[in-house]
PDB file of C-alpha atoms in Angstrom:
ATOM      1  CA  ARG A   1      -6.390  22.189  -1.835  1.00  0.00           C
ATOM      2  CA  THR A   2      -6.806  18.102  -1.494  1.00  0.00           C
ATOM      3  CA  HIS A   3      -4.382  16.404  -4.280  1.00  0.00           C
ATOM      4  CA  THR A   4      -5.054  12.672  -4.786  1.00  0.00           C
ATOM      5  CA  VAL A   5      -2.794  10.483  -6.317  1.00  0.00           C
ATOM      6  CA  PHE A   6      -2.986   6.787  -6.509  1.00  0.00           C
ATOM      7  CA  THR A   7       0.616   6.498  -7.593  1.00  0.00           C
ATOM      8  CA  TYR A   8       3.546   7.764 -10.037  1.00  0.00           C
ATOM      9  CA  GLN A   9       6.367   6.357 -12.609  1.00  0.00           C
ATOM     10  CA  SER A  10       9.396   5.998 -10.697  1.00  0.00           C
ATOM     11  CA  LYS A  11      11.860   3.804  -9.322  1.00  0.00           C
ATOM     12  CA  GLU A  12      10.394   3.206  -6.404  1.00  0.00           C
ATOM     13  CA  CYS A  13       7.150   2.379  -8.425  1.00  0.00           C
ATOM     14  CA  GLN A  14       8.790  -0.492 -10.666  1.00  0.00           C
ATOM     15  CA  THR A  15      10.565  -2.201  -7.872  1.00  0.00           C
ATOM     16  CA  ALA A  16      10.228  -5.440  -5.459  1.00  0.00           C
ATOM     17  CA  SER A  17       7.599  -8.492  -5.743  1.00  0.00           C
ATOM     18  CA  TRP A  18       4.993  -6.024  -7.002  1.00  0.00           C
ATOM     19  CA  LYS A  19       6.809  -4.741 -10.004  1.00  0.00           C
ATOM     20  CA  ALA A  20       4.871  -6.065 -13.208  1.00  0.00           C
ATOM     21  CA  SER A  21       1.406  -6.007 -11.752  1.00  0.00           C
ATOM     22  CA  HIS A  22       1.783  -2.647 -10.175  1.00  0.00           C
ATOM     23  CA  LYS A  23       3.121  -0.799 -13.460  1.00  0.00           C
ATOM     24  CA  THR A  24       0.156  -1.743 -15.061  1.00  0.00           C
ATOM     25  CA  SER A  25      -2.364   0.231 -12.833  1.00  0.00           C
ATOM     26  CA  CYS A  26       0.767   2.901 -12.629  1.00  0.00           C
ATOM     27  CA  ILE A  27      -0.038   6.802 -13.451  1.00  0.00           C
ATOM     28  CA  ILE A  28       2.430   9.462 -14.213  1.00  0.00           C
ATOM     29  CA  HIS A  29       2.153  12.209 -11.289  1.00  0.00           C
ATOM     30  CA  PRO A  30       0.746  15.346 -13.142  1.00  0.00           C
ATOM     31  CA  SER A  31       3.709  17.280 -12.189  1.00  0.00           C
ATOM     32  CA  LEU A  32       5.427  14.688 -14.462  1.00  0.00           C
ATOM     33  CA  VAL A  33       3.415  14.511 -17.298  1.00  0.00           C
ATOM     34  CA  SER A  34       4.956  15.694 -20.087  1.00  0.00           C
ATOM     35  CA  PRO A  35       3.488  18.965 -21.820  1.00  0.00           C
ATOM     36  CA  THR A  36       3.234  17.043 -25.545  1.00  0.00           C
ATOM     37  CA  ASP A  37       2.315  13.710 -24.430  1.00  0.00           C
ATOM     38  CA  PRO A  38       0.387  12.505 -21.713  1.00  0.00           C
ATOM     39  CA  ASN A  39       1.975   9.103 -21.722  1.00  0.00           C
ATOM     40  CA  LYS A  40       5.867  10.371 -21.477  1.00  0.00           C
ATOM     41  CA  VAL A  41       7.352  11.826 -18.358  1.00  0.00           C
ATOM     42  CA  ILE A  42       8.465  15.467 -18.611  1.00  0.00           C
ATOM     43  CA  SER A  43      11.953  16.131 -20.223  1.00  0.00           C
ATOM     44  CA  LYS A  44      15.076  16.772 -17.842  1.00  0.00           C
ATOM     45  CA  ALA A  45      15.193  20.355 -19.041  1.00  0.00           C
ATOM     46  CA  ASP A  46      11.703  20.544 -18.139  1.00  0.00           C
ATOM     47  CA  MET A  47      11.859  19.572 -14.667  1.00  0.00           C
ATOM     48  CA  LEU A  48      10.277  21.291 -11.774  1.00  0.00           C
ATOM     49  CA  LYS A  49      12.103  24.118  -9.962  1.00  0.00           C
ATOM     50  CA  PRO A  50      13.219  23.301  -6.120  1.00  0.00           C
ATOM     51  CA  TYR A  51      11.005  24.890  -3.611  1.00  0.00           C
ATOM     52  CA  THR A  52       8.134  25.457  -5.694  1.00  0.00           C
ATOM     53  CA  PRO A  53       4.352  24.303  -4.525  1.00  0.00           C
ATOM     54  CA  GLU A  54       4.769  21.826  -7.432  1.00  0.00           C
ATOM     55  CA  TRP A  55       8.242  20.704  -6.478  1.00  0.00           C
ATOM     56  CA  MET A  56       7.081  20.126  -2.349  1.00  0.00           C
ATOM     57  CA  GLU A  57       3.995  17.719  -3.693  1.00  0.00           C
ATOM     58  CA  LEU A  58       6.083  15.898  -5.768  1.00  0.00           C
ATOM     59  CA  GLN A  59       8.482  15.436  -2.628  1.00  0.00           C
ATOM     60  CA  VAL A  60       5.782  14.553  -0.600  1.00  0.00           C
ATOM     61  CA  ASP A  61       4.872  11.316  -3.138  1.00  0.00           C
ATOM     62  CA  ARG A  62       8.617  10.577  -3.405  1.00  0.00           C
ATOM     63  CA  GLU A  63       8.996  10.104   0.681  1.00  0.00           C
ATOM     64  CA  LEU A  64       5.886   8.315   0.372  1.00  0.00           C
ATOM     65  CA  SER A  65       6.701   5.769  -2.257  1.00  0.00           C
ATOM     66  CA  ARG A  66      10.046   5.100  -0.259  1.00  0.00           C
ATOM     67  CA  TRP A  67       7.816   4.482   3.172  1.00  0.00           C
ATOM     68  CA  LEU A  68       5.563   2.629   1.384  1.00  0.00           C
ATOM     69  CA  GLN A  69       8.663   0.109   0.072  1.00  0.00           C
ATOM     70  CA  ILE A  70      10.416  -0.061   3.036  1.00  0.00           C
ATOM     71  CA  TRP A  71       7.593  -1.399   4.218  1.00  0.00           C
ATOM     72  CA  ARG A  72       6.066  -3.408   1.296  1.00  0.00           C
ATOM     73  CA  PHE A  73       6.979  -6.717   2.732  1.00  0.00           C
ATOM     74  CA  CYS A  74       5.323  -6.256   5.837  1.00  0.00           C
ATOM     75  CA  PHE A  75       2.243  -4.995   5.063  1.00  0.00           C
ATOM     76  CA  GLN A  76       1.843  -7.418   2.284  1.00  0.00           C
ATOM     77  CA  LYS A  77       1.860 -10.194   4.784  1.00  0.00           C
ATOM     78  CA  PHE A  78      -0.584  -8.571   7.026  1.00  0.00           C
ATOM     79  CA  ALA A  79      -2.754  -7.649   3.944  1.00  0.00           C
ATOM     80  CA  THR A  80      -3.283 -11.244   3.387  1.00  0.00           C
ATOM     81  CA  PHE A  81      -3.546 -12.323   7.338  1.00  0.00           C
ATOM     82  CA  CYS A  82      -6.577  -9.738   7.599  1.00  0.00           C
ATOM     83  CA  LEU A  83      -8.624 -11.486   4.776  1.00  0.00           C
ATOM     84  CA  ASP A  84      -9.090 -14.701   7.263  1.00  0.00           C
ATOM     85  CA  LEU A  85      -9.247 -16.627   4.244  1.00  0.00           C
ATOM     86  CA  ALA A  86      -9.734 -20.037   5.087  1.00  0.00           C
ATOM     87  CA  ASN A  87     -13.084 -18.836   6.966  1.00  0.00           C
ATOM     88  CA  HIS A  88     -14.240 -16.890   3.582  1.00  0.00           C
ATOM     89  CA  PRO A  89     -14.418 -17.949   0.291  1.00  0.00           C
ATOM     90  CA  PRO A  90     -11.968 -18.038  -2.849  1.00  0.00           C
ATOM     91  CA  GLU A  91     -13.375 -14.815  -3.877  1.00  0.00           C
ATOM     92  CA  ARG A  92     -12.461 -12.525  -0.445  1.00  0.00           C
ATOM     93  CA  VAL A  93      -9.290 -11.861  -2.030  1.00  0.00           C
ATOM     94  CA  MET A  94     -11.496 -10.096  -4.762  1.00  0.00           C
ATOM     95  CA  THR A  95     -13.994  -8.277  -2.617  1.00  0.00           C
ATOM     96  CA  HIS A  96     -12.044  -7.163   0.403  1.00  0.00           C
ATOM     97  CA  CYS A  97      -8.889  -5.854   1.353  1.00  0.00           C
ATOM     98  CA  MET A  98      -6.918  -3.911   3.763  1.00  0.00           C
ATOM     99  CA  LYS A  99      -7.237   0.236   3.992  1.00  0.00           C
ATOM    100  CA  LEU A 100      -4.105   1.773   5.742  1.00  0.00           C
ATOM    101  CA  VAL A 101      -4.709   5.283   6.789  1.00  0.00           C
ATOM    102  CA  VAL A 102      -1.519   6.881   7.667  1.00  0.00           C
ATOM    103  CA  GLN A 103      -0.454  10.186   8.670  1.00  0.00           C
ATOM    104  CA  PRO A 104       3.049  12.220   8.635  1.00  0.00           C
ATOM    105  CA  ARG A 105       5.383  12.242  11.801  1.00  0.00           C
ATOM    106  CA  HIS A 106       7.444  15.021  12.579  1.00  0.00           C
ATOM    107  CA  PHE A 107      11.159  15.569  13.569  1.00  0.00           C
ATOM    108  CA  GLU A 108      12.235  11.729  12.172  1.00  0.00           C
ATOM    109  CA  ASP A 109      15.003  11.643  10.089  1.00  0.00           C
ATOM    110  CA  ASN A 110      14.399   8.063  10.014  1.00  0.00           C
ATOM    111  CA  PRO A 111      12.839   6.857   6.437  1.00  0.00           C
ATOM    112  CA  ALA A 112      11.455   3.868   8.229  1.00  0.00           C
ATOM    113  CA  LYS A 113       9.215   6.613  10.534  1.00  0.00           C
ATOM    114  CA  GLN A 114       8.135   9.260   8.162  1.00  0.00           C
ATOM    115  CA  TYR A 115       4.247   7.642   8.841  1.00  0.00           C
ATOM    116  CA  GLN A 116       2.683   6.618  11.354  1.00  0.00           C
ATOM    117  CA  ILE A 117      -0.695   3.679  11.170  1.00  0.00           C
ATOM    118  CA  ILE A 118      -3.596   5.682  12.311  1.00  0.00           C
ATOM    119  CA  THR A 119      -6.427   2.887  11.332  1.00  0.00           C
ATOM    120  CA  ALA A 120      -6.201  -0.470   9.856  1.00  0.00           C
ATOM    121  CA  SER A 121      -9.206  -2.238   8.726  1.00  0.00           C
ATOM    122  CA  VAL A 122     -10.734  -4.543   6.013  1.00  0.00           C
ATOM    123  CA  VAL A 123     -12.806  -2.904   3.793  1.00  0.00           C
ATOM    124  CA  LEU A 124     -15.017  -4.211   0.893  1.00  0.00           C
ATOM    125  CA  PHE A 125     -12.939  -2.987  -2.598  1.00  0.00           C
ATOM    126  CA  SER A 126     -16.021  -1.820  -3.956  1.00  0.00           C
ATOM    127  CA  ASP A 127     -16.365   0.970  -1.537  1.00  0.00           C
ATOM    128  CA  ILE A 128     -13.005   2.297  -1.967  1.00  0.00           C
ATOM    129  CA  ILE A 129     -13.987   2.534  -5.917  1.00  0.00           C
ATOM    130  CA  ALA A 130     -17.133   4.083  -4.769  1.00  0.00           C
ATOM    131  CA  ASP A 131     -14.995   6.670  -2.371  1.00  0.00           C
ATOM    132  CA  ASN A 132     -12.680   7.243  -5.716  1.00  0.00           C
ATOM    133  CA  PRO A 133     -14.454   6.778  -8.910  1.00  0.00           C
ATOM    134  CA  ARG A 134     -10.631   7.347 -10.142  1.00  0.00           C
ATOM    135  CA  LEU A 135      -9.575   4.231  -9.333  1.00  0.00           C
ATOM    136  CA  ASP A 136     -11.039   2.279 -12.476  1.00  0.00           C
ATOM    137  CA  THR A 137      -9.152  -1.242 -11.888  1.00  0.00           C
ATOM    138  CA  PRO A 138     -10.848  -3.677 -13.182  1.00  0.00           C
ATOM    139  CA  ILE A 139     -10.698  -7.208 -10.972  1.00  0.00           C
ATOM    140  CA  ASP A 140     -10.225 -10.468 -12.772  1.00  0.00           C
ATOM    141  CA  PRO A 141     -13.061 -12.620 -11.747  1.00  0.00           C
ATOM    142  CA  THR A 142     -10.296 -15.883 -12.614  1.00  0.00           C
ATOM    143  CA  ASP A 143      -7.317 -14.466 -10.753  1.00  0.00           C
ATOM    144  CA  PHE A 144      -7.790 -16.129  -7.123  1.00  0.00           C
ATOM    145  CA  THR A 145      -3.999 -15.157  -6.139  1.00  0.00           C
ATOM    146  CA  ARG A 146      -4.118 -11.595  -6.791  1.00  0.00           C
ATOM    147  CA  LEU A 147      -4.245  -9.638  -3.527  1.00  0.00           C
ATOM    148  CA  ARG A 148      -4.228  -5.581  -2.697  1.00  0.00           C
ATOM    149  CA  PHE A 149      -4.288  -3.172  -0.637  1.00  0.00           C
ATOM    150  CA  VAL A 150      -5.052   0.735   0.286  1.00  0.00           C
ATOM    151  CA  VAL A 151      -2.867   3.373   1.440  1.00  0.00           C
ATOM    152  CA  ILE A 152      -4.660   6.757   2.485  1.00  0.00           C
ATOM    153  CA  MET A 153      -2.159   9.515   3.080  1.00  0.00           C
ATOM    154  CA  GLN A 154      -3.439  12.175   5.530  1.00  0.00           C
ATOM    155  CA  ASN A 155      -1.783  15.189   6.683  1.00  0.00           C
ATOM    156  CA  ASN A 156      -2.447  16.351  10.312  1.00  0.00           C
ATOM    157  CA  ASP A 157      -5.831  17.360  10.053  1.00  0.00           C
ATOM    158  CA  GLY A 158      -6.903  14.149   9.082  1.00  0.00           C
ATOM    159  CA  GLU A 159      -7.792  15.492   5.416  1.00  0.00           C
ATOM    160  CA  ASP A 160      -6.526  13.014   2.862  1.00  0.00           C
ATOM    161  CA  ARG A 161      -3.962  13.951   0.611  1.00  0.00           C
ATOM    162  CA  ARG A 162      -2.673  10.812  -1.478  1.00  0.00           C
ATOM    163  CA  LEU A 163      -4.331   7.597  -1.993  1.00  0.00           C
ATOM    164  CA  ARG A 164      -2.110   4.566  -3.216  1.00  0.00           C
ATOM    165  CA  LEU A 165      -3.393   1.105  -4.558  1.00  0.00           C
ATOM    166  CA  LEU A 166      -0.605  -1.332  -4.196  1.00  0.00           C
ATOM    167  CA  GLN A 167      -1.635  -4.910  -6.178  1.00  0.00           C
ATOM    168  CA  TRP A 168       0.407  -8.354  -6.514  1.00  0.00           C
ATOM    169  CA  ASN A 169      -0.170 -11.913  -6.991  1.00  0.00           C
ATOM    170  CA  ASP A 170       1.189 -14.695  -4.412  1.00  0.00           C
ATOM    171  CA  GLY A 171       1.071 -18.229  -5.661  1.00  0.00           C
ATOM    172  CA  ASN A 172       1.256 -19.081  -1.976  1.00  0.00           C
ATOM    173  CA  LEU A 173      -2.622 -18.745  -1.075  1.00  0.00           C
ATOM    174  CA  ASP A 174      -3.889 -22.026  -0.935  1.00  0.00           C
ATOM    175  CA  PHE A 175      -1.235 -22.392   2.485  1.00  0.00           C
ATOM    176  CA  TYR A 176      -3.583 -19.750   4.166  1.00  0.00           C
ATOM    177  CA  ARG A 177      -6.692 -20.966   2.742  1.00  0.00           C
ATOM    178  CA  ASN A 178      -5.999 -24.481   3.785  1.00  0.00           C
ATOM    179  CA  MET A 179      -4.739 -23.984   7.124  1.00  0.00           C
ATOM    180  CA  ASP A 180      -6.703 -24.765  10.476  1.00  0.00           C
ATOM    181  CA  LYS A 181      -9.647 -22.307  10.686  1.00  0.00           C
ATOM    182  CA  SER A 182      -9.000 -21.274  13.883  1.00  0.00           C
ATOM    183  CA  SER A 183      -5.375 -20.577  13.715  1.00  0.00           C
ATOM    184  CA  SER A 184      -6.745 -18.467  10.589  1.00  0.00           C
ATOM    185  CA  THR A 185      -8.934 -16.726  12.629  1.00  0.00           C
ATOM    186  CA  SER A 186      -6.026 -16.078  15.784  1.00  0.00           C
ATOM    187  CA  LEU A 187      -3.587 -14.741  12.688  1.00  0.00           C
ATOM    188  CA  GLY A 188      -6.170 -12.185  11.284  1.00  0.00           C
ATOM    189  CA  GLY A 189      -9.510 -12.402  12.128  1.00  0.00           C
ATOM    190  CA  PRO A 190     -11.872 -10.481  14.144  1.00  0.00           C
ATOM    191  CA  GLY A 191     -10.572 -10.091  17.063  1.00  0.00           C
ATOM    192  CA  SER A 192      -7.222 -11.385  16.580  1.00  0.00           C
ATOM    193  CA  GLY A 193      -5.784  -7.232  17.117  1.00  0.00           C
ATOM    194  CA  TRP A 194      -3.963  -7.909  13.650  1.00  0.00           C
ATOM    195  CA  ASP A 195      -5.015  -3.929  13.333  1.00  0.00           C
ATOM    196  CA  SER A 196      -2.891  -2.854  16.765  1.00  0.00           C
ATOM    197  CA  THR A 197      -0.264  -4.934  16.403  1.00  0.00           C
ATOM    198  CA  LEU A 198       0.485  -3.537  12.824  1.00  0.00           C
ATOM    199  CA  ILE A 199      -0.380   0.482  14.154  1.00  0.00           C
ATOM    200  CA  ASP A 200       2.755  -0.615  17.062  1.00  0.00           C
ATOM    201  CA  SER A 201       4.849  -2.741  15.635  1.00  0.00           C
ATOM    202  CA  VAL A 202       5.178   0.379  12.465  1.00  0.00           C
ATOM    203  CA  TRP A 203       5.769   3.176  15.620  1.00  0.00           C
ATOM    204  CA  SER A 204       8.692   1.106  17.453  1.00  0.00           C
ATOM    205  CA  ASP A 205      10.141  -1.363  15.644  1.00  0.00           C
ATOM    206  CA  ASP A 206      12.296  -1.254  12.362  1.00  0.00           C
ATOM    207  CA  PRO A 207      10.941  -3.394   9.133  1.00  0.00           C
ATOM    208  CA  GLN A 208      14.083  -5.815   9.483  1.00  0.00           C
ATOM    209  CA  VAL A 209      12.595  -6.809  13.191  1.00  0.00           C
ATOM    210  CA  LEU A 210       8.870  -7.285  11.718  1.00  0.00           C
ATOM    211  CA  GLU A 211      10.042  -9.118   9.113  1.00  0.00           C
ATOM    212  CA  GLU A 212      12.052 -11.401  11.197  1.00  0.00           C
ATOM    213  CA  LYS A 213       8.911 -11.902  13.234  1.00  0.00           C
ATOM    214  CA  LEU A 214       6.619 -12.819  10.455  1.00  0.00           C
ATOM    215  CA  THR A 215       9.223 -15.026   9.246  1.00  0.00           C
ATOM    216  CA  GLY A 216      10.279 -16.936  12.206  1.00  0.00           C
ATOM    217  CA  GLY A 217      13.727 -15.258  11.689  1.00  0.00           C
ATOM    218  CA  LYS A 218      14.231 -16.202   7.609  1.00  0.00           C
ATOM    219  CA  LYS A 219      15.178 -12.745   5.600  1.00  0.00           C
ATOM    220  CA  SER A 220      12.570 -11.950   3.574  1.00  0.00           C
ATOM    221  CA  THR A 221      13.050 -11.666  -0.689  1.00  0.00           C
TER     222      THR A 221
END
């Protein structure tokens, strides 16, 4: 059976730069919902018993959340680059987003290497909504600083098991909108190879190494 989980309330879910915006679209994982109040997390006494099927599903969610948090900064950067903002109208941040399809890597102890990216692409956000009606996320037509990307986690048979929508606001988008058009194309336009760069980097690089490449050696915050 396919389980679709958009995101769940946890420490991972409430950290780093998307803390406020992510919280508004955060849905408690079904296994953590209180039986008496669907808006509250289950009590400690009623937590899942280890190694039950439900508990195993929860571990998958936690592992995916940890992996996304480790690569968060890099994914946010590529989600910005790939929109090629200098060559498109400002509302592109509302109509399009980066989509990553990932699958587990086996026999990897490194938390940063638990998943591999199978495909990376730019898609219409309306197509994501059409394929996932539960993902009822309103778009503010006046917010030109809000970015998003979608992660679809598959099993190794290519079956979709999880979907995560990650959103945040970036007040520096005018830098990308006003940059030289050819530079923007080279950075994230068609034929730039941004997708293969991201796929290869997640496979072979450490997150810190990729962050340094993206920031010119400056440490991300």
